[in-house]
Coordinates of C-alpha atoms in Angstrom, one line a residue:
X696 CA -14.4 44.6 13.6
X697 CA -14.1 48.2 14.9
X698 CA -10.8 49.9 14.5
X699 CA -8.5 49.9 17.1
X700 CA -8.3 53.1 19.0
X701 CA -4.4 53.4 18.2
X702 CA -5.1 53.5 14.6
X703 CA -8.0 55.9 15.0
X704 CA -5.2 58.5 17.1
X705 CA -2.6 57.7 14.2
X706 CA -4.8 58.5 11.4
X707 CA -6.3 61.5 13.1
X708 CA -3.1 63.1 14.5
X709 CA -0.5 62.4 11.2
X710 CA -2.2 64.8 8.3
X711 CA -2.6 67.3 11.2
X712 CA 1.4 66.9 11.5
X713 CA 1.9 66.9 7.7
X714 CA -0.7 70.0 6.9
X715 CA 1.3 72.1 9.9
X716 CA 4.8 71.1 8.7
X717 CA 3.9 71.8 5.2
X718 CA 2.9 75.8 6.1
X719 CA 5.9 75.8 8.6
X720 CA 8.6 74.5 5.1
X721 CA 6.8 76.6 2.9
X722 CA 5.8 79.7 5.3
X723 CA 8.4 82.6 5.6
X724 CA 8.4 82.7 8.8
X725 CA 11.0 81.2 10.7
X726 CA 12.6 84.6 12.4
X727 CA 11.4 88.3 12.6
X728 CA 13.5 90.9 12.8
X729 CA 12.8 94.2 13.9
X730 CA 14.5 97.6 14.9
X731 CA 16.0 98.6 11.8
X732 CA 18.4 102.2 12.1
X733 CA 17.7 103.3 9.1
X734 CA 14.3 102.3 8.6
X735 CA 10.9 103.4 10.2
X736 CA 9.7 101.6 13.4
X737 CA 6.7 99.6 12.3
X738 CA 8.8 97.7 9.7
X739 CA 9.2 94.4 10.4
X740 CA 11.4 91.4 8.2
X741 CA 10.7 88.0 8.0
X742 CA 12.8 85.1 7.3
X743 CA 12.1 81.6 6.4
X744 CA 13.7 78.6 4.5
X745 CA 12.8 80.1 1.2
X746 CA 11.9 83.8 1.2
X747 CA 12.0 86.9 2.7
X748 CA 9.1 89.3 3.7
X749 CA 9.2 92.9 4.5
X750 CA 6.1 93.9 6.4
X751 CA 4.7 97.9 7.5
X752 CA 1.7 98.9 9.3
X753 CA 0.7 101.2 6.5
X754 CA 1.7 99.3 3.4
X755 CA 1.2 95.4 2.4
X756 CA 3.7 93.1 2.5
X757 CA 6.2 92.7 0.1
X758 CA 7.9 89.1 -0.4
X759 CA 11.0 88.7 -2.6
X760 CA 13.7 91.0 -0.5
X761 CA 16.9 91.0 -1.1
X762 CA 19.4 88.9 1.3
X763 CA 21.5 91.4 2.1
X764 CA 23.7 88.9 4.7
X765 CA 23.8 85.6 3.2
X766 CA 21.5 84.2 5.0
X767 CA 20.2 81.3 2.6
X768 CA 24.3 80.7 2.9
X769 CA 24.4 79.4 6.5
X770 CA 24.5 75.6 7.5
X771 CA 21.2 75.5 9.7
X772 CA 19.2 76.9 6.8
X773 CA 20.5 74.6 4.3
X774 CA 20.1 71.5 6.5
X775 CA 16.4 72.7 7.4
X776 CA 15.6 72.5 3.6
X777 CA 16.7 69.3 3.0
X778 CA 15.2 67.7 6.3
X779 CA 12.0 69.3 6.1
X780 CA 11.8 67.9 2.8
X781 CA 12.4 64.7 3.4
X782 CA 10.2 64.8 6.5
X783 CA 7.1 66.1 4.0
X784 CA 7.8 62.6 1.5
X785 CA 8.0 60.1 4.3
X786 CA 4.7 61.6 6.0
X787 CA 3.3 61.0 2.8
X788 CA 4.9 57.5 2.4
X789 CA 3.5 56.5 5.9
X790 CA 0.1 58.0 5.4
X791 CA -0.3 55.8 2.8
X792 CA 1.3 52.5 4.4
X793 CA -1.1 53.6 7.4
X794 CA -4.1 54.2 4.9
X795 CA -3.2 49.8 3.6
X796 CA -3.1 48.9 7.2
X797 CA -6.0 50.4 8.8
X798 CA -8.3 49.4 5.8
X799 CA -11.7 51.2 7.6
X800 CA -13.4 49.8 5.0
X801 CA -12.4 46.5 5.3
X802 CA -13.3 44.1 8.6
X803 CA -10.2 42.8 9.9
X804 CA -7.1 45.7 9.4
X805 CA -3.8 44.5 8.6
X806 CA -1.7 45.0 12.1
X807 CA 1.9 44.3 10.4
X808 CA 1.0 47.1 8.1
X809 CA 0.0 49.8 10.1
X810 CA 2.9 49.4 12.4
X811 CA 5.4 49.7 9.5
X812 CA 3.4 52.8 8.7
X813 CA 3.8 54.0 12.6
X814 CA 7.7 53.4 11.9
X815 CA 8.0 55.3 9.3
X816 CA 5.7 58.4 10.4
X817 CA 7.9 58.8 13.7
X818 CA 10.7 58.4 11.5
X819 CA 9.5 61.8 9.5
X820 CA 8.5 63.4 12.5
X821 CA 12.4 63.4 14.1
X822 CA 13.2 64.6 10.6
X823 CA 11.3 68.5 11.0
X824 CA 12.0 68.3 15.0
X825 CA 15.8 68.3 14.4
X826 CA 16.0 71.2 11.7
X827 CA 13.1 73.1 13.7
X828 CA 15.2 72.2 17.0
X829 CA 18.7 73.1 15.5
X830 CA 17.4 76.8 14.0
X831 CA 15.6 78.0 17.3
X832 CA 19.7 76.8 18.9
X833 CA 21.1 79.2 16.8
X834 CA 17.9 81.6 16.5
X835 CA 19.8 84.9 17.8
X836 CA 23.9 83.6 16.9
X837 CA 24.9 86.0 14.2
X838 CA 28.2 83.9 13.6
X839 CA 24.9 81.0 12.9
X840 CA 22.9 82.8 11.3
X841 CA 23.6 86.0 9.7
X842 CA 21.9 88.8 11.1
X843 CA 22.3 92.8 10.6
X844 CA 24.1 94.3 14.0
X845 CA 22.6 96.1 17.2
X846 CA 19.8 97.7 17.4
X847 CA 17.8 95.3 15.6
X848 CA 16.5 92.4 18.0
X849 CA 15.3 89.0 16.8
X850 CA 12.3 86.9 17.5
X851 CA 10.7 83.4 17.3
X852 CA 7.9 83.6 14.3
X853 CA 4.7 81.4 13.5
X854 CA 6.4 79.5 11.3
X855 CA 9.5 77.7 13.7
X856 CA 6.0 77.3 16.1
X857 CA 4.2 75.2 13.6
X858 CA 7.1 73.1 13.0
X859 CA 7.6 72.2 16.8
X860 CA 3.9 71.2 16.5
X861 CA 3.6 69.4 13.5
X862 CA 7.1 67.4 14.8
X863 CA 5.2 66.5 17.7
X864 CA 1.9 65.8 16.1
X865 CA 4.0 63.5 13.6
X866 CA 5.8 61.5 16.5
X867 CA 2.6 60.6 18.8
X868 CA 0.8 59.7 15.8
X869 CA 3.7 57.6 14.8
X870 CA 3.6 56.0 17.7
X871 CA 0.5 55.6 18.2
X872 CA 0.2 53.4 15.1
X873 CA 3.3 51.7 16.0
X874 CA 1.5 50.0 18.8
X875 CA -0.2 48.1 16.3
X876 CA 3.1 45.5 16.4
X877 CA 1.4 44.3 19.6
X878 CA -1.5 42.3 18.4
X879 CA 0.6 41.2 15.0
X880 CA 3.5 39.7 17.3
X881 CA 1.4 38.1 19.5
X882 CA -0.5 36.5 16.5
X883 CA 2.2 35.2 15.2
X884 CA 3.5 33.6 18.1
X885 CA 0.5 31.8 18.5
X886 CA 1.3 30.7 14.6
X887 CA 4.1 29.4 15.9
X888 CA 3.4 27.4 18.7
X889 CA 0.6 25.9 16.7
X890 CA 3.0 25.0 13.7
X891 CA 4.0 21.4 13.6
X892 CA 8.0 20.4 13.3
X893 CA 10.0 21.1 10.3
X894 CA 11.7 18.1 10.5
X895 CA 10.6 14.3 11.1
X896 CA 10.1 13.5 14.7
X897 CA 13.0 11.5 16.4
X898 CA 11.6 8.1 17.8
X899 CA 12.6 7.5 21.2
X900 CA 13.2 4.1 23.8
X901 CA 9.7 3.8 24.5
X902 CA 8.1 4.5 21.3
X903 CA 9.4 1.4 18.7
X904 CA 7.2 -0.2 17.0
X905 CA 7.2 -3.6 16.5
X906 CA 5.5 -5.8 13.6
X907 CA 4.8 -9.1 15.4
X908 CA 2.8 -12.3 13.0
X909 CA -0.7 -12.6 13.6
X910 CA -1.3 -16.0 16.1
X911 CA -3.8 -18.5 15.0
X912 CA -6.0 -18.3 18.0
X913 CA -8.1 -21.6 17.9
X914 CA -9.0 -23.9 20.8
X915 CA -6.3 -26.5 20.9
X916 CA -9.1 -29.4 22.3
X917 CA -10.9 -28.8 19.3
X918 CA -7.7 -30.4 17.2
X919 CA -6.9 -33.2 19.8
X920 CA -8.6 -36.5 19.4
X921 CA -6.5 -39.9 20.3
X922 CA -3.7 -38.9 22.3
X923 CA -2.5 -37.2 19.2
X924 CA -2.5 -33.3 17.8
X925 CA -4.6 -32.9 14.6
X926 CA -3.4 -30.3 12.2
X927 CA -6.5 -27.9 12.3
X928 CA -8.4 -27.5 8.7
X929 CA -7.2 -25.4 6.3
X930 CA -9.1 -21.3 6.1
X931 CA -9.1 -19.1 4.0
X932 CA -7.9 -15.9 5.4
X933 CA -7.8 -12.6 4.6
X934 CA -4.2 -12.2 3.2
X935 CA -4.5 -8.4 2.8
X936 CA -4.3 -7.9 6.8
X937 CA -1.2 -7.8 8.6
X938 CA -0.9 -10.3 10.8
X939 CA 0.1 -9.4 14.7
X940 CA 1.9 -11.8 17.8
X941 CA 3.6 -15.0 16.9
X942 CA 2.5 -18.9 17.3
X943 CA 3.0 -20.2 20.8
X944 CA 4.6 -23.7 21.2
X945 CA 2.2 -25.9 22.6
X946 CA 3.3 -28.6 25.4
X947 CA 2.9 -32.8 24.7
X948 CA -0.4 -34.6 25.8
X949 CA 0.0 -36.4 29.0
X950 CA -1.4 -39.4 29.9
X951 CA -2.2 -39.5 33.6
X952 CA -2.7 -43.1 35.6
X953 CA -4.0 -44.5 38.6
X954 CA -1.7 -47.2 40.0
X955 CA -4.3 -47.8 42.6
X956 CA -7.7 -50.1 41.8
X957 CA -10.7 -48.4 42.9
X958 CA -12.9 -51.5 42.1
X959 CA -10.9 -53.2 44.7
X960 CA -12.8 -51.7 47.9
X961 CA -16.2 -52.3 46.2
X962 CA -16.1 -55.7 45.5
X963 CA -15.0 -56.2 49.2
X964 CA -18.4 -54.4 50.0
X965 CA -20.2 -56.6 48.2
X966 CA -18.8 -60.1 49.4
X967 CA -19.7 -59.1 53.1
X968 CA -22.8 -57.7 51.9
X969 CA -23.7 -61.2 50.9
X970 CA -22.4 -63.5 53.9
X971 CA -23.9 -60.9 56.2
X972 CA -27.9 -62.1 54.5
X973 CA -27.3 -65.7 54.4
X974 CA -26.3 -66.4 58.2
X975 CA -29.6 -64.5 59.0
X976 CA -31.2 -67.5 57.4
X977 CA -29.8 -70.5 59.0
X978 CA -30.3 -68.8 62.7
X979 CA -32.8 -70.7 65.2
X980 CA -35.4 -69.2 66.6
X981 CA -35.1 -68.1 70.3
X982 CA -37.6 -66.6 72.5
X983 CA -40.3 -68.6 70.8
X984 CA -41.3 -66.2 68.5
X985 CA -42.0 -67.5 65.2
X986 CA -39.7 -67.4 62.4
X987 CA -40.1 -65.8 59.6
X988 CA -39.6 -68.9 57.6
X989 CA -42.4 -70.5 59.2
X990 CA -44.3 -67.5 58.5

């Protein structure tokens, strides 16, 4: 199975986040001040969470300055330190939920997984946008952050620009693996519409079952001989089966009678039958034609 394109965008787009908010946390370059009184006019200071840089055209630059006006003091700085560090361990934490769940090297990816992962990586990425967000507020607020007086203007540096990137590098790729909920949830709803009932199933009206005796189905002539019903012959059945139905009575023989005589009419036939042949016999002869008894 290829991977998913959202996963592809995650994985691509999150260590781009984490490598640009790393340089931005470690970086001393949050604000630049320049236009110092006292000092010439190509020097240049830079600030960031953990340092401070002093920068001339005609000399390197020198890390490790004093901090002349508390600035490590004020809230925003301190609250950017913590955030940004907790933003840099849960990239890492989803980077490697997002590394489970996408499993290139593996054919099917684990969905569940790499949304957790695109959770979690949107989760860091609101944790360096609100320090980064919070600073550039107060960028130019001396009663913020402390700041020497006029002349001296201050400026955005690379370093607050890399974090407003790698923030928003962080939250599409979070996203973009958190789209991977789609095909888990709709997987497991399909789990559970397949899933049979918990509990047993509640019989209804229609659905009783009944366990009705087996009826001895024989031909009743077959046991009827004389007017009288025969007990049929003992089988030997199969007592293992249940048997199904119930016997059904069976009505009384009847005897059925004529009360007329249907020899009656035929006898009557035959009398006439009879008298009919011997009056033909004793009849004379007319016309004189010859007789058949003297023939």
């Amino acid at each position: 199975m290829r991977t998913p394109v959202v996963m592809t965008l995650g994985m691509v787009l999150t260590p781009c986040g984490l490598l640009l908010n790393l340089v931005s946390t470690l970086a001393p370059g949050w604000r630049l001040l320049k236009g110092f009184r006292d000092q010439p006019v190509d020097v240049v200071l830079y600030q960031g969470l953990w340092d401070i840089c002093r920068e001339q055209s005609s000399r390197e630059r020198e890390c490790g300055q004093p901090d002349q006006w508390n600035y490590f003091g004020t809230q925003p700085v301190q609250v950017a330190r913590g955030l940004m560090i907790t933003s840099l361990a849960t990239t890492a934490l989803g980077l490697l939920l997002a590394s489970l769940g996408v499993r290139c090297w593996q054919e099917e990816p684990h969905f569940g997984l790499a949304g957790l992962s695109g959770v979690v990586l949107f989760a860091a990425g609101l944790f360096s946008l609100i320090p980064v967000s919070w600073y550039n507020h107060f960028l130019a607020d001396p009663d913020v952050l402390a700041a020497p007086a006029q002349p001296v203007t201050v400026q955005v540096s690379y370093s607050l620009v890399l974090g407003y990137l790698g923030s928003c590098l962080l939250l599409l790729g979070g996203f973009s693996l958190a789209l991977s909920f789609a095909p888990w949830c709709e997987e497991r709803c399909c789990r559970c519409r397949k899933a049979p009932p918990a509990g047993p199933r509640r019989s209804s009206i229609s659905t009783v079952y009944v366990d009705w005796p087996e009826p001895a189905l024989t031909p009743a002539i077959k046991y009827y001989s004389e007017g009288q019903h025969r007990p049929p012959p003992a089988q030997q059945r199969d007592t293992g089966k249940l048997k199904v139905g119930f016997p059904m009575p069976r009505p009384p023989p009847k005897a059925y009678t004529n009360p007329m005589d249907v020899l009656e009419g035929e006898e009557k036939k035959t009398a006439s039958s009879q008298d009919g042949s011997s009056s033909r016999s004793t009849r004379p002869c007319q016309n004189s034609l010859p007789c058949d008894s003297d023939l």
